Amino acid sequence: MSDQQQDENKLIAERRSKLASIRENCPSNGYPNQFDRKHYAQDLQNGFGEKDKETLASEANKVSIAGRIMAKRGPFLLLQDMTGRIQSYASKDAQKDIKARYGSLDIGDIIGVTGDLHKSGKGDLYVDMQEYQLLTKALRPLPEKFHGLADQETKYRQRYVDLITNPDTRATFKVRSQIVNGIRQFLTQRDFIEVETPMLQVIPGGATAKPFVTHHNAMDIDMYLRIAPELYLKRLVVGGIERVFEINRNFRNEGLSTRHNPEFTMLEFYQAYADYKDLMDTTEEMLRYLAKTVLGTNIVTNTVKDSDGEVVETKTYDFDQPFERLSMADAVIKYWPEANVEAIKDPENNLDALKAMAKQLHIKEPEVDGVWGAGKYLCEIFEATAEEQLDQPTFITEYPWEVSPLARRNDDNPFVTDRFEFFVGGRELANGFSELNDSEDQAARFQKQVEEKDAGDDEAMHFDEDYITALEYGLPPTAGEGIGIDRLVMLFTDSPTIKDVILFPHMKPLPAE
């Protein structure tokens, strides 16, 4: 056991001893539940912070606050609630009474205080502790601060401690809540209806991803955690809900990274009688609305830091300017000077040249020859050469049909689909397209996915016969889009990893001691 652990165990033992004494002397058994909080710290700071000491003393504003003790400064206790911080002051008589009742108050304890509001000689607001009550005894001491890799792990494993001690973390999740609320407001104001679709599915669909498998005992069948709600939402459009959205939890049995968590949040929305170009316009409008509403500006700033946490570059993304729109082929040509331009522009007739470029880029190809067509090779080349260089807000269009099993083919060039993905800072944030509503074409695409699955692609789609049946009843011309909420929050909060914007990210279990 380390010296630090020994010291912590000693402090915990001391606090347990205090709690035992409190249990003996307090009728509430040490954890009362009858304190009436009437005021919040930030409201008091906003309402009275500009008043001078003499004015506050003459007004005798009696307030009632509750919060966690974050610091002890002589007779002053710094309390923190969900809105901010404010001090309380214990007179000598109050200090004696506290010692008699509670032994002493410790940092981390939660207390309720009622008394007049005053201002100290340094200009800080405080509440005179005329009445006070220990509401929760904290048995574990709070860390002074987080620093270093080991403590970064603690932030994710013990988010409750991180939220107590780190105001930046609380601010991040406040922004996250505001973004989700802003999305709801934006869409409902445009006549979209919010719905809920199944998380447990018999056939996982709506994306190319490896699902999590579970078993339903009563029905004695394997089921899957959803990888996307897309096929259910489009069933609703068939049913006449012409504008529909869901803010949904998805589950994909894939690797962990700074941008990937096996459980994540998406917005998906579908609009009948619209196409993918309409959704690109809607996306620009929505992101400008969210930036202005949540951040107060359409200029989003992100920083690049070195291993020591020092800022080495500051990037700004201007959401006021029109977003660039590039085809996938044009993006490869723009960002990879060594590209075979003829093959990129005419991939159908230049498969061998595409394979040569893939080898040049060290792209791992499937063991079974012929599984990848020209469209898949073009997409892999794009991801290897251009994707991470899409820094400013950019729509990439004209995705090959081969990598877009649910998107409508382009009328003028059936090799590509009416699809886009949206990128900022080299990160994909959104994926949208004009929906494929030809049931026969969709059935053929599903069959192609089944062949890829049989060839060893765990992420290929299943054949969903019920969805084909739904299409046979008639899906109107429709466009749909998915936006990654976690990645959007990363962008708006300048967070380098997805773990910073998920309250409880998945972590490998700690080894047994």
XYZ file of C-alpha atoms in Angstrom:
513
model
C 0.000 0.000 0.000
C 1.380 3.417 -0.974
C 1.908 6.272 1.486
C -0.872 8.168 -0.262
C -3.308 5.277 0.231
C -2.301 4.981 3.893
C -2.921 8.712 4.436
C -6.287 8.481 2.701
C -7.319 5.464 4.772
C -6.394 7.359 7.921
C -8.568 10.317 6.904
C -11.472 7.997 6.078
C -11.138 6.325 9.487
C -11.226 9.734 11.207
C -14.360 10.725 9.307
C -16.046 7.415 10.122
C -15.313 8.050 13.778
C -16.968 11.487 13.533
C -19.978 9.928 11.810
C -20.319 7.323 14.557
C -20.415 10.089 17.147
C -22.951 12.066 15.090
C -25.191 8.996 14.796
C -25.210 8.686 18.574
C -26.056 12.347 19.208
C -28.321 13.312 16.283
C -31.913 12.047 15.930
C -31.555 12.001 12.138
C -28.884 9.273 12.320
C -26.458 11.674 10.664
C -28.303 12.061 7.350
C -31.303 14.414 7.792
C -33.690 15.059 4.925
C -35.634 18.116 6.031
C -33.608 21.203 5.035
C -35.513 23.771 2.926
C -33.085 25.420 0.477
C -34.538 28.631 -0.955
C -31.582 30.248 -2.745
C -28.760 29.327 -5.125
C -25.202 30.610 -5.050
C -25.083 32.176 -8.507
C -28.471 33.832 -8.103
C -27.190 35.517 -4.945
C -23.964 36.563 -6.676
C -25.961 38.017 -9.577
C -28.534 39.735 -7.392
C -26.348 41.134 -4.621
C -22.737 41.003 -5.820
C -22.659 44.674 -6.875
C -23.984 45.993 -3.585
C -21.531 47.430 -1.055
C -20.899 46.091 2.420
C -22.858 48.784 4.229
C -25.958 48.428 2.032
C -26.100 44.675 2.552
C -25.707 45.065 6.315
C -28.607 47.523 6.453
C -30.907 45.400 4.257
C -30.628 42.225 6.388
C -31.466 39.877 3.501
C -32.088 36.475 5.052
C -31.255 33.584 2.729
C -31.153 29.812 2.876
C -28.483 27.913 0.928
C -27.121 24.375 0.760
C -24.017 22.918 -0.819
C -20.777 21.030 -0.538
C -17.851 22.446 1.446
C -15.022 22.997 -1.065
C -12.601 24.951 1.123
C -12.121 26.077 4.725
C -10.585 29.502 5.302
C -10.573 30.169 9.024
C -14.180 30.907 9.998
C -15.257 30.936 6.316
C -16.550 27.867 4.503
C -16.752 27.926 0.705
C -19.948 26.175 -0.420
C -20.665 24.865 -3.919
C -24.082 24.073 -5.368
C -25.230 23.318 -8.928
C -24.997 27.002 -9.939
C -21.705 28.139 -8.395
C -20.013 29.015 -5.118
C -20.624 31.286 -2.142
C -19.055 31.624 1.320
C -20.626 31.094 4.726
C -19.269 32.511 7.969
C -19.197 30.851 11.385
C -18.858 33.118 14.420
C -16.870 31.923 17.435
C -20.058 30.723 19.108
C -21.094 28.917 15.944
C -17.675 27.275 15.657
C -17.941 25.971 19.215
C -21.427 24.626 18.564
C -20.335 22.941 15.302
C -17.470 21.242 17.124
C -19.800 20.019 19.847
C -22.394 18.676 17.395
C -20.245 17.335 14.566
C -16.657 17.132 15.860
C -15.767 19.399 12.943
C -16.917 19.940 9.389
C -14.701 18.506 6.645
C -14.123 19.466 3.042
C -16.664 17.492 1.018
C -19.394 17.610 3.662
C -22.783 18.892 2.498
C -24.423 21.446 4.772
C -27.441 23.751 4.873
C -27.070 27.341 6.087
C -29.630 30.044 6.896
C -28.668 33.601 7.774
C -28.227 37.195 6.643
C -26.274 38.014 3.500
C -23.142 40.135 3.997
C -19.991 41.179 2.167
C -16.478 40.682 3.564
C -13.728 43.261 3.675
C -12.317 41.686 0.496
C -15.625 42.207 -1.283
C -16.851 38.594 -1.208
C -20.455 37.698 -0.458
C -21.078 35.409 2.496
C -23.992 34.053 4.507
C -23.827 34.409 8.275
C -24.306 30.933 9.775
C -27.164 31.801 12.118
C -28.710 28.367 11.530
C -26.875 25.417 10.077
C -27.159 21.688 9.659
C -24.899 18.908 8.463
C -26.891 17.177 5.730
C -24.407 14.584 4.443
C -21.114 13.466 5.971
C -18.516 12.818 3.252
C -16.374 9.852 4.287
C -13.808 10.198 1.498
C -11.606 13.288 1.092
C -11.710 15.175 -2.189
C -8.546 15.361 -4.296
C -6.911 18.756 -4.431
C -6.877 18.680 -8.247
C -6.481 16.370 -11.198
C -3.138 16.204 -12.948
C -1.262 13.665 -15.040
C -2.311 10.510 -16.860
C -3.309 8.496 -13.784
C -5.689 11.200 -12.624
C -7.107 11.507 -16.154
C -8.177 7.875 -15.762
C -9.797 8.781 -12.440
C -11.772 11.539 -14.142
C -13.490 8.987 -16.373
C -13.838 6.177 -13.827
C -15.103 8.427 -11.033
C -16.980 11.114 -12.956
C -18.802 12.140 -9.782
C -15.501 13.291 -8.274
C -14.547 15.034 -11.513
C -17.844 16.935 -11.522
C -17.385 18.011 -7.902
C -13.864 19.336 -8.380
C -13.681 20.493 -12.001
C -15.855 23.427 -13.152
C -14.748 22.890 -16.769
C -16.290 19.408 -16.727
C -19.568 20.758 -15.391
C -19.520 23.429 -18.101
C -18.946 20.800 -20.813
C -22.005 18.809 -19.833
C -24.086 21.939 -19.499
C -23.187 22.731 -23.117
C -24.092 19.172 -24.092
C -27.532 19.564 -22.529
C -28.018 22.900 -24.283
C -27.063 21.389 -27.661
C -29.576 18.551 -27.307
C -32.262 20.986 -26.171
C -31.397 23.327 -29.054
C -31.739 20.510 -31.593
C -35.186 19.668 -30.231
C -36.277 23.294 -30.449
C -34.893 23.735 -33.972
C -36.662 20.652 -35.345
C -39.967 20.929 -33.501
C -40.283 24.535 -34.674
C -40.148 23.077 -38.198
C -42.954 20.579 -37.584
C -40.768 17.529 -36.925
C -42.196 14.964 -34.502
C -39.911 13.295 -31.947
C -40.354 9.524 -31.569
C -38.765 6.499 -29.915
C -37.863 3.308 -31.770
C -36.669 -0.093 -30.480
C -33.196 -0.514 -29.029
C -33.559 -4.308 -29.072
C -33.906 -5.490 -32.662
C -34.267 -8.862 -34.341
C -32.317 -7.595 -37.369
C -29.723 -4.829 -36.856
C -29.940 -2.326 -39.693
C -29.529 1.261 -40.775
C -25.727 1.258 -40.789
C -22.726 -0.886 -41.618
C -21.408 -1.869 -38.198
C -20.855 -4.934 -36.028
C -23.672 -5.232 -33.465
C -23.773 -6.416 -29.874
C -25.682 -9.676 -29.502
C -27.926 -10.634 -26.584
C -30.522 -13.341 -25.970
C -34.206 -12.997 -25.143
C -35.047 -15.891 -22.831
C -38.851 -15.841 -23.123
C -38.834 -15.857 -26.940
C -35.629 -17.940 -27.049
C -34.098 -15.838 -29.815
C -30.928 -13.832 -30.235
C -31.476 -10.086 -30.475
C -29.218 -7.145 -31.244
C -28.663 -3.770 -29.654
C -29.466 -1.261 -32.359
C -26.688 0.193 -34.459
C -29.022 2.854 -35.913
C -32.757 3.700 -35.862
C -32.866 4.483 -39.587
C -35.032 1.669 -40.929
C -37.654 2.142 -38.211
C -37.810 5.900 -38.773
C -38.312 5.396 -42.501
C -41.109 2.923 -41.748
C -42.776 5.836 -39.932
C -42.421 8.047 -43.000
C -44.128 5.276 -44.992
C -46.874 5.444 -42.359
C -47.379 9.167 -42.944
C -45.226 10.831 -40.276
C -43.547 12.973 -42.915
C -41.134 14.824 -40.617
C -39.698 12.683 -37.850
C -36.612 12.632 -35.605
C -35.075 10.676 -32.762
C -32.213 11.522 -30.419
C -31.069 7.980 -29.883
C -28.520 5.762 -28.180
C -26.705 3.413 -30.552
C -24.390 0.500 -29.816
C -21.611 -0.722 -32.090
C -19.243 -3.546 -31.222
C -16.152 -1.781 -32.488
C -12.863 -0.421 -31.199
C -12.319 2.433 -28.758
C -10.586 5.638 -29.831
C -10.619 9.383 -29.192
C -13.659 9.524 -31.507
C -15.352 6.175 -30.852
C -17.248 4.788 -27.873
C -19.255 1.553 -28.202
C -22.337 3.381 -26.866
C -22.993 6.793 -28.371
C -25.713 9.348 -29.130
C -27.033 10.285 -32.549
C -29.650 12.595 -33.968
C -31.476 11.086 -36.928
C -34.160 13.006 -38.810
C -36.153 12.338 -41.966
C -38.133 14.687 -44.183
C -40.515 13.619 -46.919
C -40.553 15.554 -50.196
C -36.972 16.750 -49.670
C -33.616 15.666 -51.104
C -30.035 15.570 -49.830
C -29.372 19.148 -51.006
C -32.244 20.371 -48.841
C -30.677 18.614 -45.850
C -27.288 20.212 -46.502
C -29.030 23.590 -46.325
C -30.848 22.511 -43.140
C -27.575 21.319 -41.593
C -25.893 24.685 -42.203
C -28.877 26.466 -40.699
C -29.038 24.151 -37.673
C -25.346 24.381 -36.838
C -25.393 28.181 -37.085
C -28.445 28.230 -34.828
C -26.787 25.945 -32.262
C -23.497 27.864 -32.267
C -25.229 31.197 -31.796
C -27.688 29.875 -29.212
C -25.278 27.786 -27.147
C -21.932 29.568 -27.596
C -23.161 33.053 -28.409
C -20.997 33.184 -31.556
C -20.703 31.496 -34.942
C -16.911 31.321 -34.595
C -15.998 27.990 -33.004
C -12.463 27.744 -31.590
C -10.474 24.561 -31.004
C -6.929 24.141 -29.719
C -4.230 21.601 -30.500
C -2.073 20.657 -27.513
C 1.193 18.771 -27.119
C 1.790 15.870 -24.731
C 2.408 18.331 -21.877
C -0.927 20.033 -22.423
C 0.598 23.173 -23.930
C -1.330 24.830 -26.773
C 0.646 24.593 -30.024
C -2.081 25.685 -32.441
C -5.457 27.411 -32.321
C -8.014 26.697 -35.031
C -11.165 28.664 -35.749
C -14.152 27.424 -37.719
C -16.428 30.078 -39.190
C -20.012 28.833 -39.258
C -21.187 32.136 -40.781
C -19.514 31.386 -44.113
C -21.123 29.034 -46.656
C -19.850 25.489 -46.116
C -17.667 24.099 -48.904
C -19.183 21.309 -51.013
C -16.885 18.823 -52.790
C -17.478 15.496 -54.466
C -15.508 12.567 -53.065
C -13.465 12.361 -56.256
C -12.679 16.086 -56.260
C -11.621 15.911 -52.600
C -9.095 13.143 -53.356
C -7.675 15.124 -56.287
C -7.515 18.309 -54.193
C -5.756 16.792 -51.188
C -3.592 14.069 -52.802
C -1.355 15.447 -55.572
C -0.110 11.933 -56.429
C -3.587 10.673 -57.293
C -4.250 9.137 -60.704
C -6.763 11.785 -61.760
C -8.214 9.789 -64.654
C -8.895 6.772 -62.425
C -10.380 8.890 -59.645
C -12.743 10.659 -62.047
C -13.755 7.446 -63.845
C -13.414 4.687 -61.223
C -15.752 2.209 -62.932
C -13.366 1.781 -65.835
C -10.106 1.954 -63.856
C -10.355 -0.705 -61.157
C -6.738 -1.865 -61.594
C -5.463 1.702 -61.196
C -7.528 2.100 -58.026
C -6.053 -1.120 -56.644
C -2.565 0.188 -57.389
C -3.288 3.421 -55.503
C -4.658 1.423 -52.572
C -1.410 -0.565 -52.395
C 0.576 2.676 -52.600
C -1.367 3.964 -49.588
C -0.945 0.643 -47.679
C -4.718 0.157 -47.483
C -5.568 -3.275 -46.125
C -7.647 -5.104 -48.720
C -9.948 -8.115 -48.119
C -8.450 -11.580 -48.417
C -11.153 -12.646 -50.888
C -10.515 -11.035 -54.252
C -13.448 -9.345 -55.955
C -15.325 -8.395 -52.770
C -14.417 -4.728 -53.209
C -15.582 -2.929 -56.307
C -14.395 0.402 -57.680
C -16.673 2.345 -55.327
C -15.238 0.741 -52.210
C -11.678 1.370 -53.394
C -12.463 5.031 -54.105
C -13.958 5.454 -50.630
C -10.938 3.839 -48.945
C -8.587 6.098 -50.914
C -10.620 9.159 -49.889
C -10.454 8.189 -46.212
C -6.701 7.659 -46.420
C -5.854 10.889 -48.263
C -8.470 13.593 -47.811
C -10.687 12.983 -44.785
C -8.372 14.287 -42.072
C -7.551 17.378 -44.140
C -11.162 18.579 -44.226
C -10.608 21.235 -41.609
C -13.176 23.953 -42.338
C -16.878 22.964 -42.504
C -17.160 20.820 -45.650
C -19.781 18.619 -47.275
C -18.433 15.644 -49.243
C -20.918 14.436 -51.859
C -21.275 11.736 -54.532
C -20.537 8.654 -52.460
C -20.434 5.459 -54.573
C -23.537 3.281 -54.331
C -21.362 0.380 -53.189
C -20.660 2.063 -49.837
C -24.146 3.599 -49.577
C -26.588 0.666 -49.387
C -29.551 2.803 -48.293
C -29.011 5.910 -50.454
C -30.694 6.753 -53.764
C -28.603 6.510 -56.924
C -27.942 9.746 -58.783
C -30.126 10.098 -61.877
C -27.255 11.322 -64.095
C -24.508 9.045 -62.735
C -25.830 5.813 -61.162
C -22.305 4.889 -59.973
C -22.754 7.445 -57.170
C -25.596 8.257 -54.798
C -27.265 11.466 -53.692
C -25.410 11.373 -50.396
C -23.162 13.627 -48.335
C -21.042 13.465 -45.229
C -20.199 16.585 -43.256
C -16.731 17.216 -41.810
C -15.168 19.796 -39.480
C -11.621 19.608 -38.175
C -11.046 16.338 -40.016
C -13.927 14.699 -38.137
C -17.091 13.344 -39.687
C -20.090 14.833 -37.878
C -23.015 13.990 -40.145
C -24.167 11.610 -42.851
C -27.217 12.278 -45.010
C -28.762 11.271 -48.299
C -31.797 11.090 -50.493
C -33.395 7.845 -49.415
C -33.636 4.831 -51.649
C -37.361 4.228 -52.081
C -37.156 1.716 -54.942
C -37.933 -1.578 -53.176
C -36.364 -3.725 -55.904
C -33.125 -1.732 -55.931
C -33.043 -1.869 -52.105
C -33.502 -5.638 -52.136
C -30.581 -5.990 -54.553
C -28.391 -3.778 -52.339
C -29.283 -5.826 -49.273
C -28.320 -8.973 -51.197
C -24.942 -7.402 -52.029
C -24.444 -6.714 -48.317
C -25.290 -10.339 -47.489
C -22.639 -11.504 -49.943
C -20.062 -9.258 -48.253
C -21.101 -10.609 -44.844
C -20.721 -14.180 -46.114
C -17.239 -13.207 -47.343
C -16.229 -12.195 -43.800
C -17.349 -8.556 -43.418
C -18.791 -8.413 -39.872
C -20.080 -4.877 -40.478
C -22.142 -5.630 -43.586
C -25.940 -5.416 -43.311
C -28.504 -8.174 -42.930
C -31.374 -8.650 -45.372
C -34.428 -7.002 -43.788
C -37.509 -8.461 -45.493
C -39.990 -6.438 -43.427
C -38.320 -3.201 -44.475
C -38.596 -4.259 -48.114
C -42.305 -4.926 -47.484
C -42.659 -1.415 -46.039
C -41.030 0.076 -49.151
C -43.455 -1.874 -51.316
C -46.294 0.098 -49.675
C -44.556 3.255 -50.895
C -41.994 5.582 -49.311
C -42.437 9.124 -50.662
C -39.348 10.976 -51.917
C -37.473 11.446 -48.645
C -34.131 12.657 -47.335
C -32.600 11.589 -44.025
C -29.579 12.473 -41.943
C -27.673 11.400 -38.850
C -25.553 13.766 -36.743
C -23.164 12.514 -34.056
C -24.078 14.366 -30.869
C -20.883 13.346 -29.054
C -18.613 14.636 -31.826
C -20.642 17.837 -32.109
C -20.196 18.434 -28.377
C -16.471 17.736 -28.762
C -16.316 20.480 -31.382
C -18.321 23.021 -29.400
C -16.440 22.406 -26.117
C -12.932 22.017 -27.583
C -12.659 18.500 -26.154
C -9.853 16.327 -27.594
C -11.463 12.956 -26.826
C -14.986 11.574 -26.837
C -14.499 10.437 -23.234
C -14.562 14.089 -22.202
C -18.128 14.550 -23.449
C -19.678 11.259 -22.294
C -20.532 11.231 -18.602
C -19.672 7.564 -18.125
C -17.437 6.372 -20.992
C -16.652 2.694 -21.262
C -13.352 1.712 -19.635
C -11.509 -1.561 -19.245
C -11.920 -2.947 -15.710
C -9.021 -2.258 -13.392
C -6.883 -5.325 -12.597
C -7.630 -6.983 -9.277
C -5.162 -5.997 -6.571
